[in-house]
XYZ file of C-alpha atoms in Angstrom:
442
model
C 0.205 -0.014 0.177
C 1.354 3.413 -0.767
C 0.758 6.096 1.806
C 1.524 8.855 0.280
C -0.663 12.511 0.580
C -0.607 11.957 4.341
C -1.487 13.941 7.469
C 1.441 16.184 6.424
C -0.859 17.937 4.092
C -3.777 17.509 6.570
C -2.020 18.551 9.137
C -0.081 21.057 7.196
C -3.701 22.814 6.856
C -4.964 21.938 9.436
C -7.532 20.640 7.220
C -7.104 17.445 8.342
C -10.165 18.254 10.332
C -12.353 19.273 7.727
C -13.725 15.982 7.908
C -14.013 16.350 11.319
C -17.657 17.765 10.807
C -17.997 14.947 8.290
C -15.673 12.638 10.204
C -18.454 12.170 13.231
C -16.215 12.409 16.025
C -14.111 15.169 17.653
C -10.912 16.637 15.790
C -10.163 14.086 12.686
C -11.595 10.975 14.732
C -13.651 8.504 13.358
C -15.969 6.760 15.713
C -17.590 4.377 13.113
C -16.193 1.090 13.764
C -19.218 -1.144 13.708
C -22.964 -1.246 12.551
C -23.765 -2.781 15.891
C -22.816 -0.016 17.922
C -23.779 2.569 15.592
C -27.069 1.590 16.325
C -27.073 2.918 19.897
C -24.780 5.764 19.127
C -21.571 3.674 20.604
C -22.940 4.150 24.095
C -21.506 1.375 26.530
C -19.022 0.050 23.916
C -16.143 -0.591 26.595
C -18.532 -2.877 28.289
C -20.465 -4.497 25.500
C -19.482 -7.669 23.812
C -21.925 -8.621 21.145
C -19.554 -9.993 18.302
C -15.952 -9.952 17.480
C -15.920 -6.082 16.806
C -15.871 -5.471 20.612
C -12.140 -5.780 20.745
C -11.776 -2.709 18.863
C -12.869 -0.431 21.790
C -11.979 -2.894 24.766
C -9.781 -5.855 24.067
C -10.917 -7.352 27.521
C -14.426 -7.846 25.769
C -12.799 -10.800 24.113
C -13.578 -12.912 27.093
C -17.035 -12.365 26.459
C -17.196 -14.102 23.076
C -17.657 -17.894 22.627
C -15.774 -19.822 19.972
C -14.410 -18.360 17.096
C -16.217 -15.332 15.525
C -15.795 -13.372 12.330
C -17.518 -9.973 11.769
C -17.413 -7.886 8.676
C -19.089 -4.767 7.716
C -19.112 -1.286 6.420
C -20.787 2.109 7.147
C -21.765 4.598 4.660
C -21.239 8.385 5.618
C -22.925 11.167 4.001
C -21.666 14.568 5.495
C -23.659 17.716 4.624
C -21.035 20.496 5.718
C -21.538 24.004 4.448
C -19.551 27.386 5.092
C -21.111 30.803 4.570
C -19.512 34.009 4.946
C -17.697 37.089 3.479
C -14.015 38.001 2.532
C -13.043 41.539 3.647
C -10.062 42.337 1.593
C -10.131 46.110 2.009
C -6.993 46.294 4.435
C -5.142 45.014 1.471
C -7.103 47.212 -1.307
C -9.312 44.328 -2.249
C -13.139 44.173 -2.719
C -15.484 42.568 -0.206
C -17.012 39.386 -1.584
C -19.380 36.698 -0.475
C -17.544 33.144 0.267
C -19.833 30.236 0.585
C -19.112 26.605 -0.017
C -22.006 23.865 0.355
C -21.580 20.151 1.068
C -17.827 20.079 0.492
C -17.009 17.057 2.832
C -17.187 14.003 0.175
C -19.261 10.807 1.104
C -16.985 7.799 2.132
C -17.451 3.916 2.750
C -15.965 2.938 5.805
C -15.177 -0.912 5.814
C -13.966 -2.917 8.838
C -13.176 -6.934 9.805
C -12.925 -8.458 12.827
C -12.070 -12.115 14.046
C -11.652 -13.451 17.666
C -10.892 -16.918 19.016
C -11.573 -18.241 22.660
C -8.673 -20.236 23.482
C -9.943 -21.487 27.059
C -12.008 -20.880 29.696
C -9.252 -18.104 30.747
C -7.726 -16.723 27.319
C -8.705 -15.402 24.315
C -6.953 -13.432 21.146
C -8.733 -11.400 18.420
C -7.523 -9.503 15.074
C -8.781 -5.997 13.921
C -8.756 -4.141 10.835
C -10.401 -0.946 10.675
C -9.826 2.835 10.716
C -9.987 5.763 13.232
C -8.980 8.888 11.152
C -10.441 9.489 7.588
C -11.676 12.607 5.588
C -11.923 14.113 2.143
C -13.156 17.596 1.401
C -12.935 20.036 -1.597
C -13.946 23.579 -1.313
C -12.629 24.133 -5.239
C -10.357 26.760 -6.359
C -13.193 29.537 -6.542
C -13.833 29.320 -3.093
C -13.189 33.059 -2.307
C -11.286 32.088 0.976
C -9.198 29.518 -0.623
C -5.966 31.372 0.862
C -6.932 29.620 3.941
C -7.176 26.200 2.643
C -9.468 24.740 0.040
C -8.963 21.132 -0.345
C -7.690 18.228 2.012
C -7.676 14.478 2.368
C -6.668 11.655 4.709
C -7.050 8.059 4.829
C -5.740 5.578 7.918
C -5.688 2.166 8.024
C -5.197 0.321 11.650
C -4.564 -3.218 12.320
C -4.784 -4.499 16.111
C -3.370 -7.934 17.608
C -5.261 -8.136 20.774
C -5.272 -10.675 23.850
C -7.637 -11.223 26.746
C -7.218 -12.962 30.054
C -9.831 -13.860 32.838
C -8.770 -13.320 36.302
C -11.580 -14.356 38.083
C -14.987 -14.593 37.837
C -15.070 -10.844 38.249
C -12.229 -9.158 36.555
C -10.996 -9.572 32.807
C -8.214 -7.717 31.182
C -6.670 -7.358 27.725
C -4.375 -5.341 25.793
C -3.274 -4.949 22.138
C -0.606 -3.713 19.409
C -1.940 -1.071 16.907
C -0.202 -1.036 13.883
C -1.228 2.509 11.976
C -0.895 3.586 8.187
C -1.659 6.781 6.770
C -1.711 9.176 3.529
C -3.168 12.495 3.065
C -2.844 15.870 1.691
C -3.424 19.611 1.987
C -3.746 22.654 -0.540
C -4.496 26.402 -0.236
C -4.767 28.418 -3.330
C -4.769 32.070 -4.565
C -8.547 33.416 -4.539
C -9.876 35.420 -7.493
C -9.003 38.737 -6.085
C -5.336 38.489 -4.076
C -2.210 40.336 -3.794
C 1.055 38.982 -3.617
C 4.733 40.188 -3.057
C 6.451 40.246 -6.231
C 9.837 39.739 -4.682
C 10.973 43.781 -6.104
C 9.047 45.588 -3.254
C 6.042 45.645 -5.090
C 3.106 43.205 -5.272
C 1.401 41.303 -8.285
C -2.097 39.560 -8.739
C -1.750 36.030 -9.049
C -3.804 33.781 -11.361
C -6.920 32.237 -9.477
C -5.902 28.951 -8.452
C -2.053 29.408 -8.104
C -1.084 26.965 -5.599
C 0.089 28.966 -2.139
C 0.500 25.571 -0.067
C 0.627 22.028 -1.250
C 1.806 19.122 0.933
C 1.775 15.566 0.992
C 3.417 12.931 3.285
C 2.680 9.592 4.631
C 4.098 7.207 7.365
C 3.592 4.267 9.358
C 3.451 3.984 13.330
C 3.069 1.558 16.381
C 0.517 2.219 19.050
C -1.074 0.082 22.090
C -4.344 -0.245 23.741
C -5.365 -1.957 27.196
C -8.962 -2.533 28.789
C -10.471 -3.937 31.657
C -13.838 -5.291 32.514
C -15.403 -5.843 36.025
C -18.574 -8.068 36.073
C -20.272 -6.591 39.012
C -22.811 -9.406 38.751
C -24.652 -11.468 36.243
C -26.648 -8.277 34.975
C -24.035 -5.537 35.561
C -20.795 -4.970 34.062
C -18.082 -2.090 33.831
C -15.687 -1.470 31.391
C -12.526 0.654 30.752
C -10.419 1.109 27.964
C -7.374 3.259 26.949
C -5.625 3.943 23.661
C -1.921 5.212 23.365
C -1.034 8.232 21.483
C 0.452 7.186 18.093
C 3.439 9.590 16.871
C 3.627 10.081 13.008
C 6.610 11.686 11.195
C 4.936 12.453 7.950
C 7.625 12.515 5.120
C 6.769 14.079 2.219
C 7.167 17.385 0.041
C 5.735 20.664 -0.442
C 4.983 22.824 -3.085
C 3.673 26.602 -3.279
C 4.637 30.329 -3.090
C 3.123 30.627 0.654
C 6.391 28.348 1.483
C 8.748 30.675 -0.501
C 9.307 28.014 -3.307
C 9.396 29.542 -6.559
C 9.560 32.875 -5.010
C 11.898 33.289 -2.208
C 13.986 30.423 -3.844
C 14.048 29.351 -7.701
C 12.927 25.615 -6.809
C 9.224 24.746 -6.943
C 9.594 21.733 -4.940
C 11.085 20.728 -1.430
C 11.012 17.797 0.614
C 10.377 17.747 4.461
C 8.487 16.201 7.249
C 6.210 16.977 10.114
C 5.508 15.383 13.430
C 1.985 14.783 14.242
C 0.925 12.924 17.153
C -2.586 11.273 17.101
C -3.893 11.597 20.720
C -4.659 9.338 23.752
C -8.237 8.355 24.149
C -10.076 6.789 27.192
C -13.442 5.327 27.725
C -15.505 4.180 30.714
C -18.721 2.544 30.038
C -21.499 0.386 31.605
C -23.988 -2.360 30.640
C -27.143 -2.832 32.816
C -29.249 -6.013 31.771
C -32.777 -4.334 33.722
C -34.746 -6.959 32.557
C -34.931 -10.415 30.396
C -35.666 -7.908 27.105
C -34.616 -4.650 28.423
C -30.835 -3.464 28.583
C -29.272 -0.146 29.152
C -25.701 1.047 28.620
C -23.741 4.423 28.920
C -20.495 5.735 27.782
C -17.951 8.576 28.861
C -15.147 9.233 26.331
C -12.223 11.351 26.581
C -9.477 12.378 23.695
C -6.360 14.209 24.558
C -6.742 16.902 21.818
C -4.795 19.538 23.881
C -1.777 17.911 22.950
C -2.387 19.346 19.411
C -1.023 22.750 19.702
C 0.652 23.391 16.143
C 2.010 21.978 13.152
C 5.478 22.754 11.729
C 7.052 21.339 8.730
C 10.619 20.820 8.920
C 11.745 21.379 5.069
C 15.072 20.245 3.657
C 15.947 24.050 1.932
C 13.448 26.421 3.346
C 13.692 25.037 6.932
C 10.938 25.236 9.761
C 7.891 26.595 8.180
C 4.874 27.236 10.682
C 1.823 25.416 8.907
C -0.705 26.102 11.238
C -1.459 27.115 14.906
C -4.209 24.947 16.460
C -4.199 25.458 20.304
C -7.025 22.497 20.212
C -8.741 21.550 23.953
C -9.663 18.159 25.104
C -12.990 16.490 23.695
C -15.671 14.695 25.763
C -18.345 12.342 24.652
C -21.445 11.478 26.671
C -23.505 8.563 25.323
C -26.828 6.677 26.403
C -28.426 3.695 24.772
C -30.685 0.525 25.263
C -31.265 -2.396 23.747
C -34.708 -4.389 23.680
C -34.876 -8.121 22.708
C -38.389 -7.557 20.586
C -38.607 -11.440 19.590
C -36.411 -14.265 20.206
C -34.563 -13.513 16.804
C -34.928 -9.680 16.758
C -33.207 -7.203 19.057
C -33.636 -3.485 18.428
C -31.332 -0.505 19.759
C -31.009 2.836 19.999
C -29.202 5.622 21.635
C -28.077 9.503 21.759
C -24.840 11.108 22.247
C -23.493 14.322 22.900
C -19.824 15.247 21.329
C -18.444 18.215 22.361
C -16.026 20.443 19.932
C -12.204 20.009 20.032
C -11.750 23.608 19.348
C -12.720 27.027 20.943
C -14.643 29.496 18.986
C -11.475 31.495 18.280
C -9.844 28.360 17.031
C -12.035 27.388 14.622
C -11.131 27.762 10.851
C -12.622 27.257 7.572
C -10.885 23.891 7.150
C -11.741 22.639 10.499
C -14.854 23.463 10.876
C -15.141 21.416 14.096
C -18.287 21.829 16.251
C -20.197 20.355 19.022
C -22.398 17.496 17.638
C -25.709 15.482 18.733
C -26.192 12.018 17.943
C -29.669 10.093 17.237
C -29.393 6.298 16.540
C -31.516 3.396 15.742
C -30.572 -0.111 15.048
C -31.228 -3.786 14.806
C -29.973 -7.287 15.058
C -31.441 -10.365 13.256
C -30.766 -13.816 14.148
C -30.856 -15.960 11.182
C -29.380 -19.145 12.866
C -27.616 -19.748 15.960
C -24.340 -18.980 14.496
C -25.508 -16.393 11.638
C -26.342 -12.756 12.624
C -26.801 -9.708 10.944
C -26.925 -5.824 11.793
C -28.041 -2.672 10.607
C -27.467 1.012 12.332
C -28.787 4.364 11.449
C -27.619 7.615 12.739
C -28.382 11.108 12.174
C -26.072 13.681 13.528
C -26.803 17.509 14.058
C -23.755 19.634 14.022
C -24.438 22.724 16.192
C -23.720 26.169 13.973
C -20.741 27.780 15.148
C -18.889 30.960 14.081
C -15.540 31.054 11.880
C -12.988 34.073 11.646
C -9.740 34.039 10.134
C -7.145 35.256 10.594
C -7.389 34.166 14.133
C -4.587 36.426 15.067
C -1.499 34.103 14.496
C 1.232 34.890 12.053
C 0.561 32.280 10.007
C -2.941 33.196 9.624
C -1.687 37.006 8.888
C 0.243 36.138 6.267
C -2.860 34.438 4.597
C -5.159 37.326 5.165
C -2.670 39.833 3.728
C -3.023 37.739 0.354
C -6.816 37.558 -0.155
C -8.264 39.315 3.189
C -10.234 38.314 6.191
C -12.911 36.023 6.499
C -15.882 36.292 8.638
C -18.573 33.673 8.687
C -20.279 30.389 9.838
C -20.306 26.811 9.697
C -23.150 24.585 9.857
C -24.237 20.961 8.716
C -25.503 17.333 9.415
C -24.386 13.658 8.656
C -26.491 10.563 7.900
C -24.941 7.142 8.365
C -25.993 3.855 7.700
C -24.224 0.590 8.742
C -24.862 -3.245 7.887
C -22.764 -5.680 9.286
C -22.653 -9.867 9.243
C -21.356 -11.981 12.390
C -20.591 -15.587 11.893
C -19.578 -17.914 14.863
C -17.949 -21.439 14.506
């Protein structure tokens, strides 16, 4: 697999998160790991053991799966993200223009594959293949604020090798090794109205669409995860899981006048890298079988997004380049769900969740229309045979309308503002998710 165009680009533009509104979780995370959990808004995941996919959120859940199980599925994501505002270029002698982009986050299909095997009463292993991060956005070169960023993509694939051990009737523990591969790209171009230093103490107007910044890169890195489960009694269980930070050194190349390539230096391309840490996460979850037919579950999630302070590229020729000051803050997610056994072969589920933004109003950007989100979910499982079941889940996510202003007062933003003017506006959006999954037990 060729991992090019990585978070370097995305990171580089801070656009990595442009999908965050489309990515369904805070920052540039993807929460969508199974259709089973999708139907309950991923409430109680670290304490749930429906099928082999349970190991993705808590490897200790492997101890609750019998025999050998395989789960395979996919989730279709349809984001509808809009940005509307104006660009005021009067400080640079430019006119004030409308700057709007509708539905600029692309649709995606997120696949997954899981297998678990119970070796004995006390030991189990599993393998998981999925993704925690992903996005693709394109505002186009005709976007009037394209000097702050106009396109980005990021794709990651993660493989887990997990194991779990049952200490006694009440406590189980689990852990796993994570292998992460990623690729992505970021671009910013000159808008129709712009001014740019000509290198001779004057200014010139660049053709619309001229690359100001373009970067792409890739990397592969390792991480780990641990989890535990406390079976309080037959009907009540608590689970806790922690995923480590994963550090990426995104190696690739850069182009664009905004990096001094082709303007300050005669060369138009430079190789380089940028360090990017994917933050640590934790989940505390509970499961409660209230009656023979009704179960309730809940989750509290934390992501260490405050570790994401800035993006700096280290170039071979032009040296250190500040791409974007981020100054994010920790994100929290609260979810409550229920499962109801309507018939012996049919289980229904539902859930609601609230996902807080990883950025303040000050640090929100056009390419990162990150905001609070509310999840509304329904789903079902049908048992075709004792060994074969299918799941379906449906979620509608409402993104809170939120203001955006660029420049935010940082030097790298001010440089972009000088080229095309200040952007003031608002982001709004919603996301539809539909997932299906097949599960088989040998």
